[in-house]
CSV table of C-alpha atoms in Angstrom, one decimal:
chain,number,residue,atom,x,y,z
A,276,MET,CA,107.0,-38.6,-38.5
A,277,SER,CA,106.0,-38.2,-34.9
A,278,GLU,CA,102.6,-37.0,-33.7
A,279,THR,CA,102.4,-33.3,-34.1
A,280,ILE,CA,99.4,-32.5,-31.9
A,281,SER,CA,100.2,-29.2,-30.5
A,282,THR,CA,98.7,-27.0,-27.9
A,283,ALA,CA,97.9,-23.3,-28.1
A,284,SER,CA,100.8,-22.5,-25.9
A,285,ALA,CA,103.3,-24.5,-27.9
A,286,PRO,CA,106.4,-22.5,-28.9
A,287,PRO,CA,106.7,-21.7,-32.6
A,288,PRO,CA,107.9,-24.7,-34.5
A,289,PRO,CA,111.5,-24.8,-35.7
A,290,ILE,CA,112.1,-23.9,-39.4
A,291,SER,CA,112.3,-27.5,-40.5
A,292,SER,CA,108.8,-28.3,-39.3
A,293,PRO,CA,105.8,-27.7,-41.5
A,294,PRO,CA,103.5,-24.8,-40.5
A,295,VAL,CA,100.8,-25.9,-38.1
A,296,PRO,CA,97.4,-24.6,-39.2
A,297,THR,CA,94.9,-23.1,-36.8
A,298,LEU,CA,91.4,-24.6,-36.4
A,299,LEU,CA,90.0,-22.0,-38.7
A,300,GLU,CA,92.6,-22.6,-41.4
A,301,LEU,CA,92.0,-26.3,-41.1
A,302,CYS,CA,88.2,-25.9,-41.5
A,303,ALA,CA,88.6,-23.4,-44.4
A,304,ALA,CA,91.1,-25.6,-46.2
A,305,PHE,CA,88.8,-28.6,-46.2
A,306,ALA,CA,85.8,-26.4,-47.2
A,307,ILE,CA,87.8,-25.2,-50.2
A,308,ILE,CA,88.8,-28.8,-51.0
A,309,ALA,CA,85.1,-29.8,-51.0
A,310,LEU,CA,84.0,-26.9,-53.1
A,311,CYS,CA,86.7,-27.4,-55.8
A,312,GLY,CA,86.4,-31.1,-56.0
A,313,PHE,CA,84.2,-31.9,-58.9
A,314,GLY,CA,84.2,-35.6,-59.7
A,315,GLY,CA,86.9,-36.5,-57.2
A,316,VAL,CA,88.3,-34.7,-54.2
A,317,LEU,CA,91.6,-36.5,-54.0
A,318,ALA,CA,93.5,-34.4,-56.4
A,319,TRP,CA,92.4,-31.2,-54.7
A,320,SER,CA,93.2,-32.4,-51.2
A,321,ARG,CA,96.7,-33.3,-52.3
A,322,ARG,CA,97.1,-29.9,-54.0
A,323,MET,CA,95.9,-28.1,-50.9
A,324,LEU,CA,97.6,-30.0,-48.2
A,325,VAL,CA,100.9,-30.7,-49.9
A,326,GLU,CA,101.5,-28.2,-52.7
A,327,GLU,CA,99.7,-25.0,-51.6
A,328,ARG,CA,99.9,-25.0,-47.8
A,329,GLY,CA,102.9,-27.3,-47.2
A,330,TRP,CA,101.2,-28.9,-44.2
A,331,MET,CA,102.3,-32.4,-45.3
A,332,THR,CA,105.2,-33.8,-47.3
A,333,PRO,CA,104.3,-35.9,-50.4
A,334,GLU,CA,105.4,-39.0,-48.5
A,335,GLU,CA,103.2,-38.2,-45.5
A,336,PHE,CA,100.3,-37.5,-47.8
A,337,ASN,CA,100.7,-40.9,-49.7
A,338,ASP,CA,100.9,-42.7,-46.4
A,339,ALA,CA,97.9,-41.0,-44.9
A,340,TYR,CA,95.9,-41.5,-48.1
A,341,ALA,CA,96.9,-45.2,-48.3
A,342,LEU,CA,95.5,-45.6,-44.8
A,343,CYS,CA,92.3,-43.7,-45.6
A,344,GLN,CA,91.7,-45.7,-48.8
A,345,PHE,CA,91.3,-49.0,-47.1
A,346,LEU,CA,89.7,-47.7,-43.9
A,347,PRO,CA,85.9,-48.2,-44.4
A,348,GLY,CA,83.9,-45.2,-45.5
A,349,PRO,CA,84.5,-42.3,-47.8
A,350,ASN,CA,88.2,-41.8,-48.4
A,351,VAL,CA,88.3,-38.0,-48.2
A,352,VAL,CA,86.1,-38.0,-45.1
A,353,ASN,CA,88.6,-40.3,-43.5
A,354,LEU,CA,91.5,-38.2,-44.7
A,355,SER,CA,90.0,-35.1,-43.0
A,356,VAL,CA,89.6,-37.0,-39.8
A,357,VAL,CA,93.1,-38.5,-39.8
A,358,PHE,CA,94.8,-35.2,-40.9
A,359,GLY,CA,92.7,-33.1,-38.4
A,360,ARG,CA,93.7,-35.4,-35.6
A,361,ARG,CA,97.4,-35.2,-36.4
A,362,ILE,CA,97.2,-31.4,-36.4
A,363,ARG,CA,94.8,-30.6,-33.5
A,364,GLY,CA,93.5,-33.8,-32.0
A,365,ALA,CA,89.8,-34.6,-31.8
A,366,LEU,CA,88.8,-30.9,-32.3
A,367,GLY,CA,90.9,-30.8,-35.4
A,368,SER,CA,89.1,-33.9,-36.8
A,369,ALA,CA,85.7,-32.4,-36.0
A,370,VAL,CA,86.6,-29.1,-37.6
A,371,ALA,CA,88.1,-30.6,-40.8
A,372,LEU,CA,85.1,-32.8,-41.1
A,373,LEU,CA,82.7,-29.9,-40.7
A,374,GLY,CA,84.6,-27.9,-43.4
A,375,LEU,CA,84.6,-30.9,-45.8
A,376,LEU,CA,80.9,-31.8,-45.4
A,377,GLY,CA,79.2,-28.6,-44.4
A,378,PRO,CA,79.2,-26.6,-47.6
A,379,PRO,CA,78.4,-29.6,-49.9
A,380,PHE,CA,75.6,-30.5,-47.5
A,381,VAL,CA,74.0,-27.1,-47.9
A,382,ILE,CA,74.5,-27.0,-51.7
A,383,VAL,CA,73.1,-30.5,-52.2
A,384,THR,CA,70.1,-29.9,-49.9
A,385,VAL,CA,69.2,-26.8,-51.9
A,386,ILE,CA,69.6,-28.8,-55.1
A,387,GLY,CA,67.4,-31.6,-53.6
A,388,LEU,CA,64.8,-29.0,-52.8
A,389,ILE,CA,64.9,-27.7,-56.4
A,390,TYR,CA,64.8,-31.2,-57.7
A,391,ALA,CA,61.8,-32.1,-55.6
A,392,GLN,CA,60.0,-28.9,-56.9
A,393,PHE,CA,61.0,-28.9,-60.5
A,394,GLY,CA,62.4,-32.4,-61.1
A,395,GLU,CA,59.5,-33.3,-63.3
A,396,ILE,CA,60.1,-30.4,-65.7
A,397,ALA,CA,60.8,-32.1,-69.0
A,398,ALA,CA,63.9,-30.0,-70.0
A,399,LEU,CA,65.6,-30.6,-66.6
A,400,GLN,CA,64.8,-34.3,-66.8
A,401,ARG,CA,66.4,-34.5,-70.3
A,402,MET,CA,69.5,-32.7,-69.1
A,403,LEU,CA,69.8,-35.0,-66.1
A,404,VAL,CA,69.5,-38.1,-68.3
A,405,GLY,CA,72.4,-36.8,-70.3
A,406,VAL,CA,74.5,-36.0,-67.2
A,407,ALA,CA,73.7,-39.4,-65.7
A,408,ALA,CA,75.0,-41.2,-68.8
A,409,ALA,CA,78.2,-39.2,-68.6
A,410,ALA,CA,78.5,-39.7,-64.9
A,411,VAL,CA,78.5,-43.4,-65.3
A,412,GLY,CA,81.2,-43.1,-67.9
A,413,LEU,CA,83.3,-41.0,-65.6
A,414,VAL,CA,83.1,-43.7,-62.9
A,415,MET,CA,84.0,-46.4,-65.4
A,416,GLY,CA,86.9,-44.5,-66.9
A,417,THR,CA,88.3,-43.7,-63.4
A,418,CYS,CA,87.8,-47.3,-62.4
A,419,ALA,CA,89.7,-48.5,-65.5
A,420,LYS,CA,92.6,-46.3,-64.6
A,421,MET,CA,92.7,-47.7,-61.1
A,422,ALA,CA,92.4,-51.2,-62.3
A,423,LEU,CA,95.5,-51.0,-64.5
A,424,PRO,CA,98.0,-52.0,-61.8
A,425,LEU,CA,96.0,-55.1,-61.0
A,426,PHE,CA,97.0,-56.6,-64.3
A,427,LYS,CA,100.6,-56.6,-63.3
A,428,ASP,CA,99.8,-59.6,-61.1
A,429,PRO,CA,101.7,-62.5,-62.8
A,430,LEU,CA,99.2,-65.1,-61.6
A,431,GLY,CA,96.2,-62.9,-62.6
A,432,LEU,CA,94.5,-63.4,-59.3
A,433,ALA,CA,93.9,-59.7,-58.6
A,434,PRO,CA,91.8,-59.0,-61.7
A,435,LEU,CA,90.0,-62.2,-61.0
A,436,LEU,CA,89.1,-61.1,-57.5
A,437,ALA,CA,87.9,-57.7,-58.8
A,438,LEU,CA,85.8,-59.5,-61.4
A,439,ALA,CA,84.3,-61.8,-58.8
A,440,THR,CA,83.3,-58.7,-56.8
A,441,LEU,CA,81.9,-57.0,-59.9
A,442,VAL,CA,79.8,-60.0,-60.8
A,443,SER,CA,78.5,-60.8,-57.4
A,444,VAL,CA,77.6,-57.3,-56.4
A,445,GLY,CA,77.0,-55.6,-59.7
A,446,VAL,CA,75.4,-58.4,-61.8
A,447,LEU,CA,74.0,-61.0,-59.5
A,448,ARG,CA,73.0,-58.1,-57.0
A,449,TRP,CA,73.9,-60.1,-53.9
A,450,PRO,CA,73.7,-58.1,-50.7
A,451,LEU,CA,77.1,-56.4,-50.1
A,452,TYR,CA,77.6,-58.3,-46.9
A,453,TRP,CA,77.3,-61.8,-48.3
A,454,ALA,CA,79.6,-61.0,-51.2
A,455,LEU,CA,82.2,-59.2,-49.2
A,456,GLY,CA,82.0,-61.5,-46.2
A,457,GLY,CA,83.5,-64.2,-48.5
A,458,LEU,CA,85.6,-62.2,-50.8
A,459,ILE,CA,87.5,-59.9,-48.4
A,460,PRO,CA,88.9,-62.7,-46.2
A,461,LEU,CA,89.8,-64.7,-49.3
A,462,SER,CA,91.6,-61.8,-50.9
A,463,ILE,CA,93.5,-60.9,-47.8
A,464,ALA,CA,94.5,-64.5,-47.3
A,465,ILE,CA,95.8,-64.7,-50.8
A,466,ALA,CA,97.7,-61.4,-50.3
A,467,TRP,CA,99.1,-62.8,-47.0
A,468,VAL,CA,100.3,-66.1,-48.6
A,469,ARG,CA,101.9,-64.3,-51.5
A,470,ARG,CA,103.6,-61.5,-49.5
B,250,MET,CA,53.3,-46.4,-43.8
B,251,LYS,CA,56.1,-45.9,-41.3
B,252,ASP,CA,56.0,-43.0,-38.9
B,253,ASP,CA,58.8,-40.4,-39.1
B,254,GLY,CA,60.9,-41.8,-36.4
B,255,GLY,CA,60.7,-45.3,-38.0
B,256,ILE,CA,61.9,-44.1,-41.4
B,257,LEU,CA,64.7,-42.1,-39.9
B,258,LEU,CA,65.8,-45.1,-37.9
B,259,THR,CA,65.7,-47.2,-41.0
B,260,LEU,CA,67.8,-44.7,-43.0
B,261,ALA,CA,70.3,-44.5,-40.2
B,262,GLY,CA,70.6,-48.2,-39.8
B,263,TYR,CA,71.1,-48.9,-43.5
B,264,PHE,CA,73.7,-46.2,-44.0
B,265,ALA,CA,75.6,-46.8,-40.8
B,266,VAL,CA,76.1,-50.5,-41.7
B,267,MET,CA,76.7,-49.8,-45.4
B,268,SER,CA,79.4,-47.3,-44.6
B,269,LEU,CA,81.5,-50.0,-42.9
B,270,PHE,CA,81.6,-51.9,-46.2
B,271,ALA,CA,82.4,-48.9,-48.4
B,272,ILE,CA,85.9,-49.9,-49.1
B,273,GLY,CA,87.8,-47.6,-51.5
B,274,GLY,CA,85.3,-44.7,-51.2
B,275,ALA,CA,81.6,-43.8,-51.2
B,276,ASN,CA,81.1,-45.1,-54.8
B,277,SER,CA,81.8,-48.6,-53.5
B,278,ALA,CA,78.6,-48.5,-51.6
B,279,VAL,CA,76.5,-47.3,-54.6
B,280,PRO,CA,75.4,-50.8,-55.7
B,281,GLU,CA,74.1,-51.5,-52.1
B,282,MET,CA,72.5,-48.1,-52.0
B,283,GLN,CA,70.7,-48.8,-55.2
B,284,ARG,CA,69.6,-52.2,-54.0
B,285,VAL,CA,68.2,-50.8,-50.8
B,286,ALA,CA,66.6,-47.7,-52.2
B,287,VAL,CA,65.1,-49.2,-55.3
B,288,GLU,CA,64.7,-52.9,-54.8
B,289,VAL,CA,64.2,-53.4,-51.1
B,290,GLU,CA,62.6,-50.3,-49.7
B,291,HIS,CA,61.1,-48.9,-53.0
B,292,TRP,CA,62.0,-45.3,-52.0
B,293,MET,CA,62.5,-44.4,-55.7
B,294,THR,CA,62.7,-45.9,-59.2
B,295,ALA,CA,65.9,-46.9,-60.8
B,296,ARG,CA,65.6,-43.8,-63.1
B,297,GLN,CA,65.3,-41.5,-60.1
B,298,PHE,CA,68.3,-43.2,-58.5
B,299,SER,CA,70.4,-42.5,-61.6
B,300,ASN,CA,69.3,-38.9,-61.5
B,301,ILE,CA,70.3,-38.6,-57.9
B,302,PHE,CA,73.6,-40.2,-58.7
B,303,ALA,CA,74.1,-37.7,-61.6
B,304,ILE,CA,73.3,-34.8,-59.3
B,305,ALA,CA,75.8,-36.0,-56.7
B,306,GLN,CA,78.5,-36.4,-59.3
B,307,VAL,CA,78.1,-32.8,-60.6
B,308,THR,CA,77.8,-31.3,-57.2
B,309,PRO,CA,81.1,-30.1,-55.7
B,310,GLY,CA,82.2,-32.1,-52.7
B,311,PRO,CA,82.9,-35.7,-51.9
B,312,ASN,CA,80.9,-38.4,-53.7
B,313,VAL,CA,79.4,-39.4,-50.3
B,314,ILE,CA,77.0,-36.5,-50.7
B,315,ILE,CA,74.8,-38.9,-52.7
B,316,VAL,CA,73.5,-40.2,-49.3
B,317,THR,CA,72.4,-36.7,-48.4
B,318,LEU,CA,70.2,-36.6,-51.5
B,319,ILE,CA,68.8,-40.0,-50.8
B,320,GLY,CA,68.0,-39.0,-47.3
B,321,TYR,CA,66.4,-35.8,-48.5
B,322,HIS,CA,64.3,-37.7,-51.0
B,323,VAL,CA,63.1,-40.1,-48.3
B,324,ALA,CA,62.5,-37.8,-45.3
B,325,GLY,CA,63.3,-34.2,-46.2
B,326,LEU,CA,65.9,-32.1,-44.4
B,327,VAL,CA,66.0,-34.3,-41.3
B,328,GLY,CA,66.4,-37.3,-43.5
B,329,ALA,CA,69.3,-35.7,-45.3
B,330,LEU,CA,71.0,-34.9,-42.0
B,331,VAL,CA,70.4,-38.4,-40.6
B,332,ALA,CA,71.6,-40.2,-43.7
B,333,THR,CA,74.8,-38.0,-43.9
B,334,LEU,CA,75.6,-38.5,-40.2
B,335,ALA,CA,75.0,-42.2,-40.4
B,336,MET,CA,77.2,-42.6,-43.4
B,337,CYS,CA,80.1,-40.6,-42.0
B,338,GLY,CA,79.8,-40.8,-38.3
B,339,PRO,CA,80.7,-44.4,-37.5
B,340,THR,CA,83.5,-44.6,-40.1
B,341,SER,CA,84.9,-41.2,-38.9
B,342,LEU,CA,85.2,-42.5,-35.3
B,343,PHE,CA,86.8,-45.7,-36.7
B,344,ALA,CA,89.3,-43.6,-38.7
B,345,PHE,CA,90.0,-41.5,-35.7
B,346,TYR,CA,90.8,-44.4,-33.4
B,347,VAL,CA,92.1,-47.0,-35.8
B,348,GLY,CA,94.2,-44.4,-37.6
B,349,ARG,CA,96.1,-43.7,-34.5
B,350,VAL,CA,96.8,-47.4,-33.8
B,351,TRP,CA,97.5,-48.1,-37.4
B,352,GLU,CA,100.3,-45.5,-37.7
B,353,GLY,CA,102.2,-47.5,-35.1
B,354,PHE,CA,102.2,-50.6,-37.4
B,355,LYS,CA,103.4,-48.8,-40.5
B,356,ASP,CA,105.8,-51.5,-41.5
B,357,ALA,CA,103.9,-54.6,-40.2
B,358,PRO,CA,103.5,-57.3,-42.9
B,359,TRP,CA,99.9,-57.9,-42.1
B,360,ARG,CA,99.2,-54.3,-42.8
B,361,SER,CA,100.4,-54.5,-46.4
B,362,ALA,CA,98.6,-57.8,-46.8
B,363,ILE,CA,95.3,-56.2,-45.8
B,364,GLN,CA,96.0,-53.3,-48.0
B,365,ALA,CA,96.9,-55.4,-51.0
B,366,GLY,CA,93.9,-57.7,-50.4
B,367,LEU,CA,91.4,-54.9,-50.3
B,368,LEU,CA,92.5,-53.2,-53.4
B,369,PRO,CA,91.0,-55.6,-56.0
B,370,ILE,CA,87.8,-55.7,-54.0
B,371,SER,CA,87.4,-52.0,-53.9
B,372,ILE,CA,88.0,-51.7,-57.7
B,373,GLY,CA,85.4,-54.5,-58.3
B,374,LEU,CA,82.9,-52.5,-56.2
B,375,ILE,CA,83.4,-49.3,-58.1
B,376,ALA,CA,83.1,-51.1,-61.4
B,377,ALA,CA,79.9,-52.7,-60.0
B,378,SER,CA,78.5,-49.2,-59.2
B,379,GLY,CA,79.1,-48.2,-62.8
B,380,ILE,CA,77.2,-51.3,-64.1
B,381,VAL,CA,74.3,-50.8,-61.6
B,382,VAL,CA,73.7,-47.2,-62.6
B,383,ALA,CA,74.4,-47.9,-66.3
B,384,SER,CA,71.6,-50.5,-66.3
B,385,ALA,CA,69.2,-47.6,-65.7
B,386,THR,CA,70.8,-45.0,-68.0
B,387,ALA,CA,71.7,-47.1,-71.0
B,388,HIS,CA,68.2,-47.0,-72.6
B,389,ASN,CA,69.2,-46.0,-76.2
B,390,PHE,CA,72.2,-45.9,-78.5
B,391,VAL,CA,73.1,-42.2,-77.8
B,392,ALA,CA,73.1,-42.8,-74.0
B,393,VAL,CA,75.4,-45.8,-74.4
B,394,ALA,CA,77.6,-43.9,-76.7
B,395,THR,CA,77.8,-41.0,-74.2
B,396,THR,CA,78.7,-43.3,-71.4
B,397,LEU,CA,81.4,-45.0,-73.5
B,398,ALA,CA,82.8,-41.8,-74.8
B,399,THR,CA,83.0,-40.3,-71.3
B,400,ALA,CA,84.8,-43.4,-70.1
B,401,VAL,CA,87.3,-43.3,-72.9
B,402,VAL,CA,88.0,-39.5,-72.5
B,403,THR,CA,88.3,-40.0,-68.7
B,404,TYR,CA,90.7,-42.9,-69.2
B,405,THR,CA,92.9,-41.2,-71.8
B,406,THR,CA,92.9,-37.5,-70.9
B,407,ARG,CA,92.8,-35.3,-67.9
B,408,LEU,CA,90.0,-33.1,-69.2
B,409,ASN,CA,87.9,-31.5,-66.4
B,410,PRO,CA,84.7,-33.7,-66.1
B,411,LEU,CA,82.6,-30.6,-65.9
B,412,TRP,CA,83.1,-30.0,-69.7
B,413,ILE,CA,81.9,-33.6,-70.4
B,414,PHE,CA,78.9,-33.1,-68.1
B,415,ALA,CA,78.0,-29.8,-69.9
B,416,ALA,CA,78.2,-31.5,-73.3
B,417,ALA,CA,76.1,-34.4,-72.1
B,418,ALA,CA,73.5,-32.1,-70.6
B,419,LEU,CA,73.2,-30.3,-74.0
B,420,LEU,CA,72.8,-33.7,-75.7
B,421,GLY,CA,70.1,-34.5,-73.3
B,422,LEU,CA,68.4,-31.2,-73.6
B,423,GLY,CA,68.4,-31.7,-77.4
B,424,GLY,CA,66.3,-34.8,-76.8
B,425,LEU,CA,69.0,-37.2,-78.1
B,426,LEU,CA,69.1,-39.4,-75.1
């Protein structure tokens, strides 16, 4: 797929091309993605960009998402930047990013304010304790799903690398940079040798 | 006591560097956030961090929004803004420029090696974030059971997590946790 950065004066795309969203549509789409995405925005971004709006084919989405998953930083934030750039260049990236982060920022700031004011109220504390316990479970369950393909590794090296990361960062509490400074080059080298 | 500018600079510095190591999503950086916020800088207790983590999970939007809450806790509205920009700014620029170059190397062998190599690391990091937060939430039998039950339900079904959160909030309200 070639770059589809278009200008305002571009002729209407041929029928085979996906529709090109305006800046406003772009911003609104990512705002909706952000506001619908409880506990994971990926499913919603796919639904919006591929299924509802038809702005990307499933293959284009998988490719863009694979890129965003291993670029450093929050995946969906990266996705908004990469997708926005493809559609409308730098301005597209900025607008998609604003749509994705703006509404949650406002909501979470209001919640932060409420928490600072009323966080010590016993009933709220007790509810939060419950939600926190469940939130950890959600992360663990999702992580287990993601880890499943690692066990297809016939030599068992992939689960071992994941375990080494888990132990060094999660149990021994080494600073992230020490642990990853060793583990990332090792893991990539192994993948390179075995390719 | 640091002055306002000092604390903002500290926030920005931590999150900007941390974001570059957040492989596989914002939750990958949670162990490091907890280490910095609780153990290094003593901005909050482990319990408070778990609460913030919980709030971030039940708030609509990307998980990265946890840094907004940490920033808010440390330095109010400006802190929230600084933390969010620091966590998303550098990596967004990176995604913008590297993304463009990267698309040109779609089928290069080193690209798939990097991708395959980073996958187990990112999964290990997310598992670590679970362990780190769990160490503050798992304080009695019901709490551990809630965590495990949520993990099993998440793993085996596609139930909307909001239902689980609501049930857990009720359990908490009932004083069981």
